[in-house]
């Protein structure tokens, strides 16, 4: 979070608390100031260092607000905000997520019943206490009660694996509408973040109202949150979907803007300003001859806006793939024409981590092999769970069972159309030990070692020890995180990646949408240390082979090229890597 966002968040909190106290007008002024500070291209801390007048240059920021900002940078807090927080110790964000509950209602509910949290709110509504408050009735109380479950769900970000199919369904529905000339997903979904706050959809049309109608009529199960003439929002199965309809001539500008990330856009806008250009959701405009570039949105001479490529080109940049748009060096790399040639799903030739009914998978070895061939893979490696220290839930094969399985794998391999490797997924113990005997490890084609238990605290030493084990080829789902459930091991990824690179061990991106472990950011760091990565599905049934696309997107977020990815090599390439 930039410091502009941080200051804006404080001012928004201030606005909410003032509104909760029944103060009029002032909350709106604080919100407008917050919005402009978020959007402001210059860093707020720099302006604050220059003094009150410099801060007050920002639109809608007057003397009173700029004094508070300077106070914040000088003392680390805003005294008036601290007082308000003490007077109203409520979980504002959680409570206002309930439909129909705004800051003002939160204030009233606290005053009357000391409601601070969603749990308090639920208890009061169930006890019938809310309908007793003046201005509330049984109907409002019922609506609040209905809204609480949604509010709890909405606080969770959706997994990419759930949000992407939904987004694609909306997109395909709208693409069939006559009035729509183009439709794309934007936001974090287009950047393939592992979790998604809401789904952003962008359509180009000369008849925006027809598009809004087609959107709000889409599904009976969808609730319309708001609908205007050119934008609308739905909630469907707990997920918010935002549609914006734009003029076809401005589609590229809108797509660029609403794809984000915000940090990427702010950096681009600064680059535009350096070139006497103005960049926004309507286009890029040459403002070198314009007296006041802030006089409106469409000022000066428009130089781009119809296509996204044109938007980047106007800033002398090649088009930047959405997965890279996180302001992690992509603009500098683009400026030097040094963007990575990102790996694609087509480049992946096999899967090196999957399970059968021998451990906790659903299908036989033969079925998993057939499935991989049907999916288009050239090879696969069977890696059922080993038992031993670090096993979870009693699943896993002892060494003698793994030897028995080996015989069946060889039988299947003899008749298979694709190359079949015999491997194992061993547990990495809390001390870094590997839960399979040395003789057997040496006999197997490939060894995946993964942490499955004791997933808190720092895991660096343990994973480095596993990576340096001479028989280990891949560290599976290195942190053990489960999105929305547990954060997994803390890992000094630079140290692990350097050790893995030295030892010739690959680090996995586990493509399961509940994991996406390593994350894109960590992959970027690992590649910086010269590590090799591998993208595997951890499939427990053939249908899961297609989850590979989520792993590939994550690799792309980590700047990976095909050369960085072990299983973009052919079967001989795998053989020489594991030797
Ligand atoms: P999410 O939904 O939390 O997973 O993340 P995003 O990135 O999809 O964010 P969202 O839905 O709030 O907005 C979509 C895009 O619109 C965002 O990536 C960039 C752009 N955008 C939204 N609000 C702002 C803003 O206040 N300033 C700027 N510069 N861009 C914004
Ligand atoms: Ca979004
Ligand atoms: Ca949105
Ligand atoms: Zn596994």
PDB file of N, CA and C and ligand atoms in Angstrom, residues 353 355 385 425 538, ligand 4:
ATOM      1  N   UNK A 353       3.678 -34.253 -10.497  1.00  0.00           N
ATOM      2  CA  UNK A 353       3.187 -34.428  -9.122  1.00  0.00           C
ATOM      3  C   UNK A 353       1.706 -34.792  -9.200  1.00  0.00           C
ATOM      4  N   UNK A 355      -1.441 -38.087  -7.885  1.00  0.00           N
ATOM      5  CA  UNK A 355      -1.762 -39.173  -6.954  1.00  0.00           C
ATOM      6  C   UNK A 355      -2.730 -40.173  -7.582  1.00  0.00           C
ATOM      7  N   UNK A 385       1.684 -40.444  -2.008  1.00  0.00           N
ATOM      8  CA  UNK A 385       2.223 -40.055  -0.702  1.00  0.00           C
ATOM      9  C   UNK A 385       3.009 -41.180  -0.049  1.00  0.00           C
ATOM     10  N   UNK A 425       5.885 -38.758  -3.378  1.00  0.00           N
ATOM     11  CA  UNK A 425       5.847 -37.491  -2.661  1.00  0.00           C
ATOM     12  C   UNK A 425       6.176 -37.792  -1.208  1.00  0.00           C
ATOM     13  N   UNK A 538      -0.741 -31.670  -8.932  1.00  0.00           N
ATOM     14  CA  UNK A 538      -1.059 -32.427  -7.721  1.00  0.00           C
ATOM     15  C   UNK A 538      -2.424 -33.123  -7.921  1.00  0.00           C
TER      16      UNK A 538
HETATM   17 ZN1  LIG B   4       0.630 -34.227  -3.627  1.00  0.00          ZN
END
